[in-house]
């Protein structure tokens, strides 16, 4: 049996299973790849929010990364919750030595509004992490946090993309899911543009959408897609996952990572 493409997620744990490492690994499996993980933090988290978070030491993050990469190897990497300047810089240094594509999801807050990135870490994200990225995937809140650009309407997304690309990623995907109307995203490398649109589903159970999208892109890149191909495929996958989002607990439930398996 052939070895499937190998994808590594460097992110935090969501004990409720809707986002973070758990969402990443489910997505990678659903898209035909072998998911591996470097745990950066442990959260106590459920459908109502984040009740606690504990960062792992940089030494533990570095050891996990080297253990996987030096023996098994990777064909794509996705980063998520990194929380502190030390972890951001540690991960950026590790990624700088890779030839595999890197998808950076600059996680700032949870779906419930809980802070997952220290304000003191923003500069490290801008100057250390984003330059390692093949693709950065900020949502509109993260764009404002990183660049100061506030997107009020679709026309503002170009300006946001220019600001993000100014920090060094080869491509930027500005996710416009918080705007009114269809769910529209802008993918650009500064030379070419791809506008991706999908109908907005009337479903409040959307926990894990950002993690899922970034992981889906990484999985498709590991399978050999170009960045535009990978993002289009990931958009289609996450749209179906949102449509299948289900209630879990008393708050916001997760998207359905296995929706294709039940189709």
mmCIF file of C-alpha atoms in Angstrom:
data_model
loop_
_atom_site.group_PDB
_atom_site.id
_atom_site.type_symbol
_atom_site.label_atom_id
_atom_site.label_comp_id
_atom_site.label_asym_id
_atom_site.label_seq_id
_atom_site.Cartn_x
_atom_site.Cartn_y
_atom_site.Cartn_z
ATOM 1 C CA UNK A 1 0.000 0.000 0.000
ATOM 2 C CA UNK A 2 1.497 3.392 -0.957
ATOM 3 C CA UNK A 3 2.358 5.857 1.805
ATOM 4 C CA UNK A 4 -0.116 8.769 1.829
ATOM 5 C CA UNK A 5 1.145 12.362 1.688
ATOM 6 C CA UNK A 6 2.348 13.531 5.117
ATOM 7 C CA UNK A 7 1.077 16.764 6.666
ATOM 8 C CA UNK A 8 2.192 18.282 9.969
ATOM 9 C CA UNK A 9 0.084 20.561 12.137
ATOM 10 C CA UNK A 10 1.772 22.793 14.723
ATOM 11 C CA UNK A 11 -1.070 24.015 16.915
ATOM 12 C CA UNK A 12 -2.933 23.861 20.204
ATOM 13 C CA UNK A 13 -5.294 21.180 21.472
ATOM 14 C CA UNK A 14 -9.056 21.733 21.676
ATOM 15 C CA UNK A 15 -10.421 19.350 24.296
ATOM 16 C CA UNK A 16 -13.888 19.668 22.746
ATOM 17 C CA UNK A 17 -12.594 18.312 19.431
ATOM 18 C CA UNK A 18 -13.974 21.053 17.193
ATOM 19 C CA UNK A 19 -10.874 23.108 16.424
ATOM 20 C CA UNK A 20 -7.100 23.028 16.870
ATOM 21 C CA UNK A 21 -5.064 19.851 16.515
ATOM 22 C CA UNK A 22 -8.188 17.698 16.600
ATOM 23 C CA UNK A 23 -9.856 19.529 13.692
ATOM 24 C CA UNK A 24 -6.587 19.528 11.762
ATOM 25 C CA UNK A 25 -6.073 15.782 12.011
ATOM 26 C CA UNK A 26 -9.687 15.013 11.095
ATOM 27 C CA UNK A 27 -9.420 17.243 8.041
ATOM 28 C CA UNK A 28 -6.129 15.712 6.944
ATOM 29 C CA UNK A 29 -7.591 12.213 7.189
ATOM 30 C CA UNK A 30 -10.740 13.219 5.313
ATOM 31 C CA UNK A 31 -8.592 14.569 2.465
ATOM 32 C CA UNK A 32 -6.483 11.460 2.077
ATOM 33 C CA UNK A 33 -3.308 12.446 3.900
ATOM 34 C CA UNK A 34 -1.448 11.255 6.986
ATOM 35 C CA UNK A 35 -1.684 13.899 9.697
ATOM 36 C CA UNK A 36 1.024 14.411 12.317
ATOM 37 C CA UNK A 37 1.156 16.894 15.161
ATOM 38 C CA UNK A 38 3.337 19.218 17.193
ATOM 39 C CA UNK A 39 1.362 20.309 20.231
ATOM 40 C CA UNK A 40 2.002 23.920 21.311
ATOM 41 C CA UNK A 41 -0.627 24.361 24.025
ATOM 42 C CA UNK A 42 -3.396 22.547 25.853
ATOM 43 C CA UNK A 43 -6.766 24.233 26.234
ATOM 44 C CA UNK A 44 -9.774 23.399 28.362
ATOM 45 C CA UNK A 45 -12.397 24.181 25.755
ATOM 46 C CA UNK A 46 -15.981 23.288 24.909
ATOM 47 C CA UNK A 47 -18.919 24.661 22.930
ATOM 48 C CA UNK A 48 -19.201 27.644 25.289
ATOM 49 C CA UNK A 49 -15.610 28.906 25.081
ATOM 50 C CA UNK A 50 -12.091 28.463 26.413
ATOM 51 C CA UNK A 51 -11.937 27.902 30.148
ATOM 52 C CA UNK A 52 -8.149 27.644 30.384
ATOM 53 C CA UNK A 53 -4.958 27.430 28.324
ATOM 54 C CA UNK A 54 -1.479 26.119 29.159
ATOM 55 C CA UNK A 55 1.445 26.709 26.836
ATOM 56 C CA UNK A 56 4.054 23.986 26.310
ATOM 57 C CA UNK A 57 7.760 24.808 26.726
ATOM 58 C CA UNK A 58 9.620 25.768 23.558
ATOM 59 C CA UNK A 59 11.925 22.796 24.146
ATOM 60 C CA UNK A 60 8.964 20.398 23.938
ATOM 61 C CA UNK A 61 7.726 22.023 20.730
ATOM 62 C CA UNK A 62 11.178 21.850 19.162
ATOM 63 C CA UNK A 63 11.623 18.197 20.166
ATOM 64 C CA UNK A 64 8.250 17.162 18.699
ATOM 65 C CA UNK A 65 9.024 18.932 15.431
ATOM 66 C CA UNK A 66 12.478 17.426 15.020
ATOM 67 C CA UNK A 67 11.200 13.975 15.971
ATOM 68 C CA UNK A 68 8.640 13.998 13.171
ATOM 69 C CA UNK A 69 10.528 15.878 10.472
ATOM 70 C CA UNK A 70 13.889 14.152 10.865
ATOM 71 C CA UNK A 71 12.453 10.623 10.698
ATOM 72 C CA UNK A 72 9.100 10.684 8.879
ATOM 73 C CA UNK A 73 9.404 13.840 6.813
ATOM 74 C CA UNK A 74 6.662 16.250 5.768
ATOM 75 C CA UNK A 75 5.153 17.392 2.488
ATOM 76 C CA UNK A 76 3.257 20.338 3.970
ATOM 77 C CA UNK A 77 2.955 22.107 7.324
ATOM 78 C CA UNK A 78 0.103 24.071 8.876
ATOM 79 C CA UNK A 79 0.486 26.321 11.915
ATOM 80 C CA UNK A 80 -2.259 27.424 14.284
ATOM 81 C CA UNK A 81 -2.253 28.567 17.912
ATOM 82 C CA UNK A 82 1.246 29.643 18.988
ATOM 83 C CA UNK A 83 0.232 31.990 21.831
ATOM 84 C CA UNK A 84 3.557 33.604 22.879
ATOM 85 C CA UNK A 85 6.543 35.401 21.319
ATOM 86 C CA UNK A 86 8.857 32.557 22.328
ATOM 87 C CA UNK A 87 6.712 29.904 20.633
ATOM 88 C CA UNK A 88 6.226 32.015 17.500
ATOM 89 C CA UNK A 89 9.974 32.541 17.180
ATOM 90 C CA UNK A 90 10.738 28.883 17.919
ATOM 91 C CA UNK A 91 8.342 27.650 15.255
ATOM 92 C CA UNK A 92 9.474 30.252 12.733
ATOM 93 C CA UNK A 93 13.089 29.144 13.176
ATOM 94 C CA UNK A 94 12.081 25.508 12.626
ATOM 95 C CA UNK A 95 10.050 26.314 9.522
ATOM 96 C CA UNK A 96 12.830 28.385 7.985
ATOM 97 C CA UNK A 97 14.782 25.183 7.370
ATOM 98 C CA UNK A 98 12.010 23.402 5.461
ATOM 99 C CA UNK A 99 11.443 23.162 1.722
ATOM 100 C CA UNK A 100 7.836 21.972 2.148
ATOM 101 C CA UNK A 101 4.987 24.477 1.736
ATOM 102 C CA UNK A 102 3.794 26.171 4.927
ATOM 103 C CA UNK A 103 0.244 27.392 5.629
ATOM 104 C CA UNK A 104 0.139 29.931 8.466
ATOM 105 C CA UNK A 105 -3.208 30.436 10.173
ATOM 106 C CA UNK A 106 -2.386 33.413 12.445
ATOM 107 C CA UNK A 107 -4.845 32.439 15.172
ATOM 108 C CA UNK A 108 -5.651 35.431 17.377
ATOM 109 C CA UNK A 109 -8.949 34.606 19.048
ATOM 110 C CA UNK A 110 -11.257 31.620 19.341
ATOM 111 C CA UNK A 111 -14.702 31.409 17.764
ATOM 112 C CA UNK A 112 -16.061 32.539 21.138
ATOM 113 C CA UNK A 113 -13.801 35.610 21.362
ATOM 114 C CA UNK A 114 -11.211 34.168 23.734
ATOM 115 C CA UNK A 115 -7.665 35.446 23.167
ATOM 116 C CA UNK A 116 -5.279 32.739 21.909
ATOM 117 C CA UNK A 117 -2.329 34.959 20.976
ATOM 118 C CA UNK A 118 -0.609 37.367 23.356
ATOM 119 C CA UNK A 119 -0.462 40.956 22.128
ATOM 120 C CA UNK A 120 3.284 40.824 22.725
ATOM 121 C CA UNK A 121 3.539 38.045 20.103
ATOM 122 C CA UNK A 122 2.116 40.085 17.219
ATOM 123 C CA UNK A 123 5.439 41.544 16.177
ATOM 124 C CA UNK A 124 7.022 38.081 16.070
ATOM 125 C CA UNK A 125 4.169 36.866 13.869
ATOM 126 C CA UNK A 126 4.710 39.782 11.491
ATOM 127 C CA UNK A 127 8.512 39.671 11.307
ATOM 128 C CA UNK A 128 9.365 36.001 11.951
ATOM 129 C CA UNK A 129 6.438 33.709 11.140
ATOM 130 C CA UNK A 130 4.710 35.287 8.136
ATOM 131 C CA UNK A 131 7.927 35.436 6.069
ATOM 132 C CA UNK A 132 8.094 31.606 6.266
ATOM 133 C CA UNK A 133 4.587 31.181 4.855
ATOM 134 C CA UNK A 134 3.701 29.889 1.438
ATOM 135 C CA UNK A 135 0.183 31.047 2.330
ATOM 136 C CA UNK A 136 -1.232 33.105 5.214
ATOM 137 C CA UNK A 137 -4.949 32.695 5.983
ATOM 138 C CA UNK A 138 -6.119 35.506 8.308
ATOM 139 C CA UNK A 139 -9.766 36.284 8.938
ATOM 140 C CA UNK A 140 -10.852 39.901 9.117
ATOM 141 C CA UNK A 141 -10.269 40.244 12.863
ATOM 142 C CA UNK A 142 -6.755 38.846 12.450
ATOM 143 C CA UNK A 143 -6.099 41.194 9.516
ATOM 144 C CA UNK A 144 -7.010 44.159 11.738
ATOM 145 C CA UNK A 145 -4.905 42.799 14.588
ATOM 146 C CA UNK A 146 -1.825 42.308 12.397
ATOM 147 C CA UNK A 147 -2.052 45.220 9.967
ATOM 148 C CA UNK A 148 -4.501 47.797 11.363
ATOM 149 C CA UNK A 149 -6.579 47.510 8.164
ATOM 150 C CA UNK A 150 -10.279 47.182 8.965
ATOM 151 C CA UNK A 151 -12.335 45.538 6.240
ATOM 152 C CA UNK A 152 -15.877 46.879 6.190
ATOM 153 C CA UNK A 153 -16.829 45.711 2.704
ATOM 154 C CA UNK A 154 -15.576 43.490 -0.070
ATOM 155 C CA UNK A 155 -13.689 46.317 -1.781
ATOM 156 C CA UNK A 156 -11.455 46.673 1.300
ATOM 157 C CA UNK A 157 -10.119 43.143 0.947
ATOM 158 C CA UNK A 158 -7.523 44.101 -1.677
ATOM 159 C CA UNK A 159 -6.019 46.660 0.693
ATOM 160 C CA UNK A 160 -5.951 44.045 3.449
ATOM 161 C CA UNK A 161 -4.179 41.556 1.182
ATOM 162 C CA UNK A 162 -1.513 44.102 0.235
ATOM 163 C CA UNK A 163 -0.882 44.796 3.921
ATOM 164 C CA UNK A 164 -0.549 41.088 4.766
ATOM 165 C CA UNK A 165 1.720 40.384 1.777
ATOM 166 C CA UNK A 166 3.932 43.208 3.002
ATOM 167 C CA UNK A 167 5.044 40.934 5.854
ATOM 168 C CA UNK A 168 6.468 38.353 3.462
ATOM 169 C CA UNK A 169 4.132 35.413 2.755
ATOM 170 C CA UNK A 170 4.097 34.353 -0.906
ATOM 171 C CA UNK A 171 0.288 34.258 -0.974
ATOM 172 C CA UNK A 172 -2.449 35.744 1.233
ATOM 173 C CA UNK A 173 -5.966 34.417 1.629
ATOM 174 C CA UNK A 174 -8.180 37.101 3.156
ATOM 175 C CA UNK A 175 -11.223 35.324 4.570
ATOM 176 C CA UNK A 176 -14.347 37.469 4.317
ATOM 177 C CA UNK A 177 -16.687 35.208 6.219
ATOM 178 C CA UNK A 178 -17.593 38.010 8.660
ATOM 179 C CA UNK A 179 -19.006 40.228 5.900
ATOM 180 C CA UNK A 180 -22.644 40.280 4.846
ATOM 181 C CA UNK A 181 -23.873 38.218 1.902
ATOM 182 C CA UNK A 182 -22.068 35.271 0.324
ATOM 183 C CA UNK A 183 -18.942 33.925 2.001
ATOM 184 C CA UNK A 184 -16.248 35.550 -0.142
ATOM 185 C CA UNK A 185 -12.476 35.147 0.176
ATOM 186 C CA UNK A 186 -9.654 36.800 -1.750
ATOM 187 C CA UNK A 187 -6.533 34.828 -2.669
ATOM 188 C CA UNK A 188 -3.642 36.786 -4.148
ATOM 189 C CA UNK A 189 0.122 36.826 -4.486
ATOM 190 C CA UNK A 190 0.101 40.487 -5.444
ATOM 191 C CA UNK A 191 0.102 39.718 -9.165
ATOM 192 C CA UNK A 192 -2.901 37.454 -9.688
ATOM 193 C CA UNK A 193 -6.239 37.426 -7.879
ATOM 194 C CA UNK A 194 -8.712 34.655 -7.215
ATOM 195 C CA UNK A 195 -12.096 35.499 -5.695
ATOM 196 C CA UNK A 196 -13.767 32.500 -4.083
ATOM 197 C CA UNK A 197 -17.468 32.627 -3.329
ATOM 198 C CA UNK A 198 -19.843 30.218 -1.655
ATOM 199 C CA UNK A 199 -23.408 30.531 -0.408
ATOM 200 C CA UNK A 200 -23.701 31.355 3.270
ATOM 201 C CA UNK A 201 -25.330 28.529 5.216
ATOM 202 C CA UNK A 202 -27.787 29.387 7.979
ATOM 203 C CA UNK A 203 -25.972 27.332 10.596
ATOM 204 C CA UNK A 204 -24.485 28.691 13.827
ATOM 205 C CA UNK A 205 -22.375 25.578 14.390
ATOM 206 C CA UNK A 206 -19.148 26.785 12.785
ATOM 207 C CA UNK A 207 -16.524 26.069 15.442
ATOM 208 C CA UNK A 208 -13.207 25.163 13.795
ATOM 209 C CA UNK A 209 -13.739 26.711 10.358
ATOM 210 C CA UNK A 210 -10.382 28.528 10.273
ATOM 211 C CA UNK A 211 -8.376 25.507 11.427
ATOM 212 C CA UNK A 212 -10.254 23.285 9.006
ATOM 213 C CA UNK A 213 -9.689 25.539 6.004
ATOM 214 C CA UNK A 214 -5.953 25.962 6.640
ATOM 215 C CA UNK A 215 -5.503 22.231 7.205
ATOM 216 C CA UNK A 216 -7.435 21.438 4.048
ATOM 217 C CA UNK A 217 -5.162 23.738 2.050
ATOM 218 C CA UNK A 218 -2.080 22.067 3.546
ATOM 219 C CA UNK A 219 -3.459 18.616 2.726
ATOM 220 C CA UNK A 220 -4.095 19.582 -0.889
ATOM 221 C CA UNK A 221 -0.644 21.150 -1.211
ATOM 222 C CA UNK A 222 0.873 17.922 0.091
ATOM 223 C CA UNK A 223 -0.986 16.095 -2.668
ATOM 224 C CA UNK A 224 0.623 18.296 -5.292
ATOM 225 C CA UNK A 225 -1.917 21.062 -5.925
ATOM 226 C CA UNK A 226 -0.851 24.593 -6.765
ATOM 227 C CA UNK A 227 -1.842 27.216 -4.194
ATOM 228 C CA UNK A 228 -4.926 28.364 -6.178
ATOM 229 C CA UNK A 229 -5.993 24.740 -6.731
ATOM 230 C CA UNK A 230 -5.480 23.872 -3.065
ATOM 231 C CA UNK A 231 -7.431 26.881 -1.813
ATOM 232 C CA UNK A 232 -10.349 26.245 -4.186
ATOM 233 C CA UNK A 233 -10.555 22.606 -3.082
ATOM 234 C CA UNK A 234 -10.285 23.599 0.586
ATOM 235 C CA UNK A 235 -13.033 26.195 0.182
ATOM 236 C CA UNK A 236 -15.342 23.552 -1.279
ATOM 237 C CA UNK A 237 -14.524 21.136 1.536
ATOM 238 C CA UNK A 238 -15.049 23.642 4.352
ATOM 239 C CA UNK A 239 -18.312 24.901 2.806
ATOM 240 C CA UNK A 240 -19.665 21.363 2.996
ATOM 241 C CA UNK A 241 -18.348 20.995 6.539
ATOM 242 C CA UNK A 242 -20.146 24.192 7.592
ATOM 243 C CA UNK A 243 -23.371 22.999 5.981
ATOM 244 C CA UNK A 244 -23.087 19.830 8.059
ATOM 245 C CA UNK A 245 -22.157 21.582 11.321
ATOM 246 C CA UNK A 246 -23.978 20.039 14.260
ATOM 247 C CA UNK A 247 -24.999 20.840 17.799
ATOM 248 C CA UNK A 248 -22.614 19.696 20.508
ATOM 249 C CA UNK A 249 -23.056 20.932 24.063
ATOM 250 C CA UNK A 250 -24.935 24.103 24.917
ATOM 251 C CA UNK A 251 -23.080 26.574 22.667
ATOM 252 C CA UNK A 252 -21.525 26.671 19.201
ATOM 253 C CA UNK A 253 -21.026 23.217 17.748
ATOM 254 C CA UNK A 254 -18.314 22.091 15.310
ATOM 255 C CA UNK A 255 -18.302 21.806 11.554
ATOM 256 C CA UNK A 256 -18.623 18.265 10.214
ATOM 257 C CA UNK A 257 -15.159 17.128 9.132
ATOM 258 C CA UNK A 258 -16.512 13.789 7.912
ATOM 259 C CA UNK A 259 -19.371 15.140 5.788
ATOM 260 C CA UNK A 260 -18.057 13.498 2.613
ATOM 261 C CA UNK A 261 -17.924 10.106 4.323
ATOM 262 C CA UNK A 262 -21.643 10.360 5.031
ATOM 263 C CA UNK A 263 -22.619 11.791 1.643
#
